[in-house]
XYZ file of C-alpha atoms in Angstrom:
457
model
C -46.118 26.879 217.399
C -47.642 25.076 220.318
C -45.852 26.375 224.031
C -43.036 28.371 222.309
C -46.283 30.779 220.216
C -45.846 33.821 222.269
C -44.940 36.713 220.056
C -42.945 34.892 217.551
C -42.436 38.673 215.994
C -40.329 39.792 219.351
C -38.219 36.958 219.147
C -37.591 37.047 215.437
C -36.743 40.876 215.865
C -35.321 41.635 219.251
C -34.152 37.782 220.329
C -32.385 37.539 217.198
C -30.954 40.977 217.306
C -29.426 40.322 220.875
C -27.965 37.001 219.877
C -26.142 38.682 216.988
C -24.933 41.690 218.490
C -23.915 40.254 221.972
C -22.122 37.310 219.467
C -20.348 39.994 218.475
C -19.184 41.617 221.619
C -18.637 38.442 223.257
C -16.423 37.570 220.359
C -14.159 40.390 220.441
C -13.714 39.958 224.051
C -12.612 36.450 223.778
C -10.102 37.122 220.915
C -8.846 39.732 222.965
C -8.430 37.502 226.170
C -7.009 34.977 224.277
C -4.285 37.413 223.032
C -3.134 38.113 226.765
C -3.228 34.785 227.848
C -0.699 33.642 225.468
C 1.232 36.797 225.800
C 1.777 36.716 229.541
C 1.747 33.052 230.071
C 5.414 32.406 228.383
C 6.437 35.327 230.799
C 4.583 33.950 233.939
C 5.958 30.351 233.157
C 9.697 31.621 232.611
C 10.108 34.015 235.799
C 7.895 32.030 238.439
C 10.737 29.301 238.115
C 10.708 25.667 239.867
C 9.501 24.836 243.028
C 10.415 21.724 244.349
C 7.248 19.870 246.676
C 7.724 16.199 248.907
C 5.199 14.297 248.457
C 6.022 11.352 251.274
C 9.283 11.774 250.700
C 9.352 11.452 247.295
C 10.500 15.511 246.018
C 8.801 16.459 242.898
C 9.915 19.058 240.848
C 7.050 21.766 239.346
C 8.651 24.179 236.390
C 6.363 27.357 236.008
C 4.109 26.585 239.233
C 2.281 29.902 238.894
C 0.836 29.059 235.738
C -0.440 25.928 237.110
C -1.560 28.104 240.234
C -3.111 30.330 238.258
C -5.202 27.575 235.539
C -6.584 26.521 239.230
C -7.139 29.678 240.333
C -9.334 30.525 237.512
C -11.251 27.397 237.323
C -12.786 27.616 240.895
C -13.596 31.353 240.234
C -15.052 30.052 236.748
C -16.818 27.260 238.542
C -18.471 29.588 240.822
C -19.013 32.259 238.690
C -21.270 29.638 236.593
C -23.344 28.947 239.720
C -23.982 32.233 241.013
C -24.740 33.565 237.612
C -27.389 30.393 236.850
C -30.606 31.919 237.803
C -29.571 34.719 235.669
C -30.409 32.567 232.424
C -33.916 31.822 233.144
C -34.556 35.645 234.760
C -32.792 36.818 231.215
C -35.628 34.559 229.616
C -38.938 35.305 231.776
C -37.435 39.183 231.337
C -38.026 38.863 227.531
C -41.034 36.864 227.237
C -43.195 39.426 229.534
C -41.956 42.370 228.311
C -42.753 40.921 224.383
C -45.983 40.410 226.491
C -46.615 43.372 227.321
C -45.651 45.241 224.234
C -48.048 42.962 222.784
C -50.947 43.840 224.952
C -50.656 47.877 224.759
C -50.180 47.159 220.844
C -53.527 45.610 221.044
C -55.281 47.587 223.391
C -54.437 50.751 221.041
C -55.372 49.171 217.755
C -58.511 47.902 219.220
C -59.102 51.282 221.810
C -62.637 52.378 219.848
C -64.087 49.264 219.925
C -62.686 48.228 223.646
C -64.585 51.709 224.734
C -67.962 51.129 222.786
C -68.017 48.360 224.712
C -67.115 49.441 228.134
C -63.963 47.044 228.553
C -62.071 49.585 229.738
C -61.768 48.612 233.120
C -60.880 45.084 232.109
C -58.158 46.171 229.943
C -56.729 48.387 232.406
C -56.607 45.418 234.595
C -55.135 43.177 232.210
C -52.366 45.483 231.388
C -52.134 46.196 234.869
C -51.300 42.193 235.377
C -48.668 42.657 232.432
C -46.903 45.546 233.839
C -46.479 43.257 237.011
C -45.227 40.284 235.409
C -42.790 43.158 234.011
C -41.692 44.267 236.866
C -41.662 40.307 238.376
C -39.076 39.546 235.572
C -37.105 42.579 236.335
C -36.703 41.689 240.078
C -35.629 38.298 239.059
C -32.954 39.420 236.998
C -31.612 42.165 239.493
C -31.146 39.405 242.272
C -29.432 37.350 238.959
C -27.455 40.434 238.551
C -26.817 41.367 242.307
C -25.174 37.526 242.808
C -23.088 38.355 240.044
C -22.248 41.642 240.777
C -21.185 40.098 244.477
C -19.141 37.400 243.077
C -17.404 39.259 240.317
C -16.450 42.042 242.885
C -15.002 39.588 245.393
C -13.328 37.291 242.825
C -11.425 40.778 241.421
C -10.441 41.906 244.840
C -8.328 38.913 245.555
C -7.126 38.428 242.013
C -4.476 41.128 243.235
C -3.593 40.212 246.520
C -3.654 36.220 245.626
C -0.120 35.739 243.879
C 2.046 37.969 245.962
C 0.568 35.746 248.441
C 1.529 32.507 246.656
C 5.035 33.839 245.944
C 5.917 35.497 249.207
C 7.165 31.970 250.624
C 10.057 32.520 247.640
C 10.976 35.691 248.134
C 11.187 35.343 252.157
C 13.208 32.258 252.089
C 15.330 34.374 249.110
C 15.032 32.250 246.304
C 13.755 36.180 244.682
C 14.169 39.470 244.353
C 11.341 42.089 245.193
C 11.185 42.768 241.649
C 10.670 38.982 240.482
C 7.794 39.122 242.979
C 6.721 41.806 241.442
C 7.074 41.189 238.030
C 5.137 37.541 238.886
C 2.520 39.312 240.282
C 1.764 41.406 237.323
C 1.629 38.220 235.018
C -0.329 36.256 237.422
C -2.629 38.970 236.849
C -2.892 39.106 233.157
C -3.170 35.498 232.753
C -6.369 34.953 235.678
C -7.538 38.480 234.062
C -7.524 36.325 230.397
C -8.970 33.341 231.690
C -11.778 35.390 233.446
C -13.426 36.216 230.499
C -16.813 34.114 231.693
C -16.702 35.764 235.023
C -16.241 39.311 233.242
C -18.938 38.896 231.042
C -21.253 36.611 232.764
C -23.987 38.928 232.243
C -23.539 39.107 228.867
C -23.153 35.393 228.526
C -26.653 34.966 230.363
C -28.572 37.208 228.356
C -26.995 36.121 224.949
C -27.885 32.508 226.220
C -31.510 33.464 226.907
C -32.159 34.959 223.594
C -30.277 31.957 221.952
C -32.582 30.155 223.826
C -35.596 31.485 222.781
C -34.782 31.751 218.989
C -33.237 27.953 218.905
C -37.341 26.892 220.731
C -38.708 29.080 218.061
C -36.736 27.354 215.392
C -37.098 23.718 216.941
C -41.045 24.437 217.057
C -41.540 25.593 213.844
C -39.163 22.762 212.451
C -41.567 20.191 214.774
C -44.789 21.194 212.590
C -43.262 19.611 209.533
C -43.007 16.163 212.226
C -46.572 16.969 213.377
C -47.892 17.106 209.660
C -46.116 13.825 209.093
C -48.733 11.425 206.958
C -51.649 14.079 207.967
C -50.630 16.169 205.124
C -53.208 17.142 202.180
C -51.315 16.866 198.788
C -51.841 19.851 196.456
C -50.941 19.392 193.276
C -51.545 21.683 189.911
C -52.391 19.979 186.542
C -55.543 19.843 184.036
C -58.172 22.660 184.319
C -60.767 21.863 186.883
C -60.694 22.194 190.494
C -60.598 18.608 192.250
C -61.096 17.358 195.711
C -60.262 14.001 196.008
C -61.071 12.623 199.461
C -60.059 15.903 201.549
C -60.543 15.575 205.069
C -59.500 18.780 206.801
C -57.627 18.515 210.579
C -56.864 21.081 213.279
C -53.182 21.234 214.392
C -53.231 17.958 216.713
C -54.848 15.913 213.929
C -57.965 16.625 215.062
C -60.604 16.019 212.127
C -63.248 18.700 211.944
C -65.232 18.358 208.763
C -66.221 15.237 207.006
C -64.355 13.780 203.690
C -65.392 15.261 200.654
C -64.832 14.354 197.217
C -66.044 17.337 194.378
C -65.512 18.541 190.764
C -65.273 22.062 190.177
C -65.300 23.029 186.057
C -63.730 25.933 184.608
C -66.372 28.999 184.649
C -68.520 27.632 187.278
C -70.002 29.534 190.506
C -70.055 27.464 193.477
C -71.102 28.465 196.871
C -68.961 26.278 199.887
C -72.170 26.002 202.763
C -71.504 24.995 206.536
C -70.183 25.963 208.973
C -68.030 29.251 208.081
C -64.801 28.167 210.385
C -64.943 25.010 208.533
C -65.528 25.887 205.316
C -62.885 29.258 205.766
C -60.410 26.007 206.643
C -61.438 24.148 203.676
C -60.838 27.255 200.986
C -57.117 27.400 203.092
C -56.512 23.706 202.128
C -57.798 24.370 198.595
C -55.382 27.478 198.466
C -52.583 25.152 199.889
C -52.230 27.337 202.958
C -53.805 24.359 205.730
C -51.304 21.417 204.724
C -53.481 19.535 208.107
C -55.105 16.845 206.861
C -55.409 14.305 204.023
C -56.328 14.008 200.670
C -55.558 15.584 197.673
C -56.328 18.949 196.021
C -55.933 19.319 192.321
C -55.956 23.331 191.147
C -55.712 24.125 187.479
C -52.315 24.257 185.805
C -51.531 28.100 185.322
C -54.531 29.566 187.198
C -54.097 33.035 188.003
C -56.072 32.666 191.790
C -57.205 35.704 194.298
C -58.329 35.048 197.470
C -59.926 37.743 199.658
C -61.558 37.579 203.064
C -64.052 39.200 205.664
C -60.876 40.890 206.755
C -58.594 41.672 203.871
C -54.730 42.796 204.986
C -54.268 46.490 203.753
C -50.359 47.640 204.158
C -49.290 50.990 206.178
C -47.894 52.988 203.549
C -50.464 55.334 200.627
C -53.645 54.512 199.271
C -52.426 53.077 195.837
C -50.003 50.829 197.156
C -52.977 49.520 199.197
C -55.215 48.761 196.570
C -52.483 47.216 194.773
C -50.887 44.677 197.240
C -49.202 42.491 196.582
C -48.265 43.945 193.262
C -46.287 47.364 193.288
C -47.577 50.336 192.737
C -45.723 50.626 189.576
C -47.749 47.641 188.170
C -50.695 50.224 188.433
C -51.412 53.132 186.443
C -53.636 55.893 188.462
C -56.215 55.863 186.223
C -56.560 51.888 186.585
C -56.482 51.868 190.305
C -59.002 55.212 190.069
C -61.411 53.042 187.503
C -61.122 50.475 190.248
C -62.281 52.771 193.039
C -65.144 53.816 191.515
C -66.631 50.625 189.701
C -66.277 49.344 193.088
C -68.271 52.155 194.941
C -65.157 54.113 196.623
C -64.957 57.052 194.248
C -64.284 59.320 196.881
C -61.109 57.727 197.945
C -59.804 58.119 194.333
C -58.208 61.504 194.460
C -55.906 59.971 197.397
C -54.341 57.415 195.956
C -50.556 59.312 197.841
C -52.029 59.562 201.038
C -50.153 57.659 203.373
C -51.975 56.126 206.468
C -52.413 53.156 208.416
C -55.821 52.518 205.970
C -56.372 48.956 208.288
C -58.104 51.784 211.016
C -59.113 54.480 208.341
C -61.825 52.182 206.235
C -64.463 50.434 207.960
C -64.501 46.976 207.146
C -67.212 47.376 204.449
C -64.998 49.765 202.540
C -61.809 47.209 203.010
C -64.056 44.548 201.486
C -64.703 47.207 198.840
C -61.567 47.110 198.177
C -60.611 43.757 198.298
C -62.727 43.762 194.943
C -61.280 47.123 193.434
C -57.849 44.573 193.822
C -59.395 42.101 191.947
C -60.071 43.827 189.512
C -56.578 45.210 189.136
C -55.040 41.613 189.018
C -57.515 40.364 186.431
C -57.783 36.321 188.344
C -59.567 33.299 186.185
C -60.377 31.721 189.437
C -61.637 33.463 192.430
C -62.056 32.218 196.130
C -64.550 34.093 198.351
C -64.203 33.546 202.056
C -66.948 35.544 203.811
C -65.329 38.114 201.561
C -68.960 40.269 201.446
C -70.434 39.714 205.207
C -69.920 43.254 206.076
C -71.926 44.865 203.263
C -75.666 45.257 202.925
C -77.661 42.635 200.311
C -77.842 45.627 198.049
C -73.922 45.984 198.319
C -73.855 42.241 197.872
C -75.224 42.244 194.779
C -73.599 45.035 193.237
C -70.348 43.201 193.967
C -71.951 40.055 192.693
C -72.932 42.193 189.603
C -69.491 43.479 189.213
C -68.438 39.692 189.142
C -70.855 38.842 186.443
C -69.352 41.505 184.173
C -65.920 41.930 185.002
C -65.167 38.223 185.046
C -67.577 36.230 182.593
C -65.174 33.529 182.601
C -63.723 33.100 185.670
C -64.653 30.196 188.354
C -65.579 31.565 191.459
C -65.623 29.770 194.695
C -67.291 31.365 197.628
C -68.066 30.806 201.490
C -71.198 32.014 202.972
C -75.160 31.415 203.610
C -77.263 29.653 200.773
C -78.940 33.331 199.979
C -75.963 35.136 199.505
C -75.721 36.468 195.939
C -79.109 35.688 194.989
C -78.895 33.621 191.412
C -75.041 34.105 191.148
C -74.065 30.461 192.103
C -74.698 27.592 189.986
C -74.231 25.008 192.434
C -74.124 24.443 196.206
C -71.941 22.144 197.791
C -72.517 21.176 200.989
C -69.625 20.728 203.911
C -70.650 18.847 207.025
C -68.579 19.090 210.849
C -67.224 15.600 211.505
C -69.221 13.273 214.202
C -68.817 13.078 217.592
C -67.991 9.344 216.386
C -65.811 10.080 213.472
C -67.793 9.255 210.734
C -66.906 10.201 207.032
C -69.018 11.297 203.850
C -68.509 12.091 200.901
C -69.342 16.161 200.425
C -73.348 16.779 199.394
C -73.644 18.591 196.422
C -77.034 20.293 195.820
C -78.238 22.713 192.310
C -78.858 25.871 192.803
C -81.239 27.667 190.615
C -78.643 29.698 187.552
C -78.668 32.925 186.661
């Protein structure tokens, strides 16, 4: 979501997590001061008694001057608490973001490690982690010289909180106006109450950090509630009614409004095969927008009333968890029977994954990418779709493999409308029709969509 996108995942688990728990803390903390203030106040207010100050000549009269002592007191060490403890906020912050970094980049590094080493990127890596590990260990020596002001302050600020009122109220007791054990007893309220009312100074770490994450989730929720005002009239309109597919003036846009394929206006009838040809970015964005997953642009989609749709990619997701719940997603396994999910595996050539359908792995770095695209297909075939949308969802697999999958189509779903994305000799025979998407102009021109026949099967 624009400047606040870096790892939206660390701030919606560990950000949030801090703000709650330290909430928490903080909360108790402040009932509790809040207790002891207005237990010990009464007492500090009824034995400090009245002093009696001239102000040019004019003798004022100040009932339960300790308390007022003490509010003051508190509200310079508060003051100055706030200031030395400052940096500590944006330390807290820079803290968070790199480590998220960096727990991001070793994440990476390990889920791509065979293909960084076929490659001989190594080195690179090592250095880019390297730079992440410093910006680590940057963050960390910010928020230890945050920490060392307020571990400074704090420790002066509680070394004359004991001293202070027996120095306020010595005048009294020299001049006789109390006993020792009035002082005394005026000293140990002073005490409570500046010990009550230094709750921010006691927990001015705690306060920074829970501010940083609070700061971090409230930009995460402010830019995520700012794409809905980005979209504003840039929207395309999807709508479901009839029983054809219809694009009526769709004119795809990147994030910033940016248009990147020309207007295009089509028909798409129940049954029909129709291959999406351009440029694969453009036309990956386009089957989004159909799907109602790109709302940038403008337009309007029309998809079937009741249409049971599947999408699958050059990439399909496959869950950690066992083999069966893979092939199922998003359904649950329970929605499968073992023998359906095994007739899946096979029809779709990966019969010799079917006797481990309660094998649990992360199957996303088991299966080669030919084999997830495999069985991408052995999923369609367990949710049984009338309209199918194809997005490079075959680029990994041989023309041989291409047909059989095209094959399996033919068969499987006679009726269904399928709508693919790819190059104009994919599936030789399977599509009907071609329809052409074209990048928009340099100058911003629009066109309608080209539609071309392609020879049936």
């Amino acid at each position: 979501a624009g400047e606040h996108d870096d790892n939206p995942d660390g701030r919606i688990a560990e950000d949030i997590r801090v703000t709650t728990e330290s909430a928490v803390e903080l909360g108790q903390a402040l009932f509790y001061c809040i207790l002891l203030f207005f237990t010990f106040v009464a007492v500090l207010w009824r034995i400090s008694g009245t002093v009696h100050v001239d102000i040019g000549g004019t003798v004022i009269a100040i009932p339960g001057y300790m308390v007022f002592v003490a509010l003051t007191y508190s509200a310079i060490g508060t003051s100055l608490a706030l200031w030395a403890g400052f940096p500590l906020v944006g330390a807290s912050n820079l803290r968070q973001t790199v480590e998220a970094n960096f727990r991001f980049g070793l994440a990476r590094a390990r889920e791509y490690s065979e293909s960084i080493a076929l490659i001989g990127g190594d080195s690179d890596e090592r250095t880019h982690l390297q730079n992440l590990l410093r910006g680590v260990r940057h963050g960390w020596e910010r928020q230890t010289y945050g920490l060392v002001r307020i571990i400074v302050f704090t420790t002066a600020y509680g070394v004359l909180a004991n001293p202070f009122p027996l120095l306020v109220a010595a005048p009294r007791y020299i001049l006789g106006y109390i006993t020792l054990g009035t002082l005394m007893q005026t000293a140990q309220a002073f005490s409570q109450v500046t010990a009550a009312l230094a709750f921010p100074v006691d927990n001015l770490s705690g306060i920074a950090l829970w501010r940083a994450s609070v700061e971090r989730v409230m930009a995460l929720q402010n830019a995520l509630a700012g794409l809905e005002e980005k979209l504003g009239a840039n929207r395309i309109e999807v709508t479901h009614e009839g029983n054809s597919l219809q694009l009526a003036g769709v004119h795809v846009m990147e994030h910033d409004a940016t248009p990147v394929m020309q207007e295009i206006t089509a028909r798409i009838e129940p049954g029909e095969h129709v291959l999406i040809e351009g440029k694969t970015p453009i036309c990956h964005k386009l089957i989004l927008a159909i799907v109602g997953l790109w709302p940038w642009g403008a337009g309007k989609v029309t998809l079937p009333a009741g249409a049971n749709i599947f999408t699958a990619t050059d990439r399909p997701y496959l869950p950690v968890g066992t083999l069966g719940e893979a092939v199922c997603y998003p359904m649950t396994l329970g929605a499968c029977t073992p023998d359906d999910i095994n007739s899946a595996l096979h029809r779709v050539g990966l019969g010799e994954w079917a006797g481990q359908l309660g094998v649990t792995e992360n199957w996303e770095t088991v299966l080669s990418v030919a084999q997830r695209q495999r069985l991408s297909f052995a999923r369609m075939l367990l949710h049984r779709p009338d309209w199918i949308f194809l997005s490079e969802a075959t680029n990994a697999l041989e023309p041989p493999a291409q047909r059989e999958m095209a094959e399996l189509l033919v068969k499987e779903f006679p009726s269904a409308t399928v709508v693919a994305v790819g190059r104009a000799g994919l599936f030789d025979g399977f599509f009907q029709r071609v329809l052409h998407v074209e990048a928009e102009t340099a100058s911003g021109g629009m066109a309608s969509g080209k539609t071309r026949v392609a020879t049936p099967i």
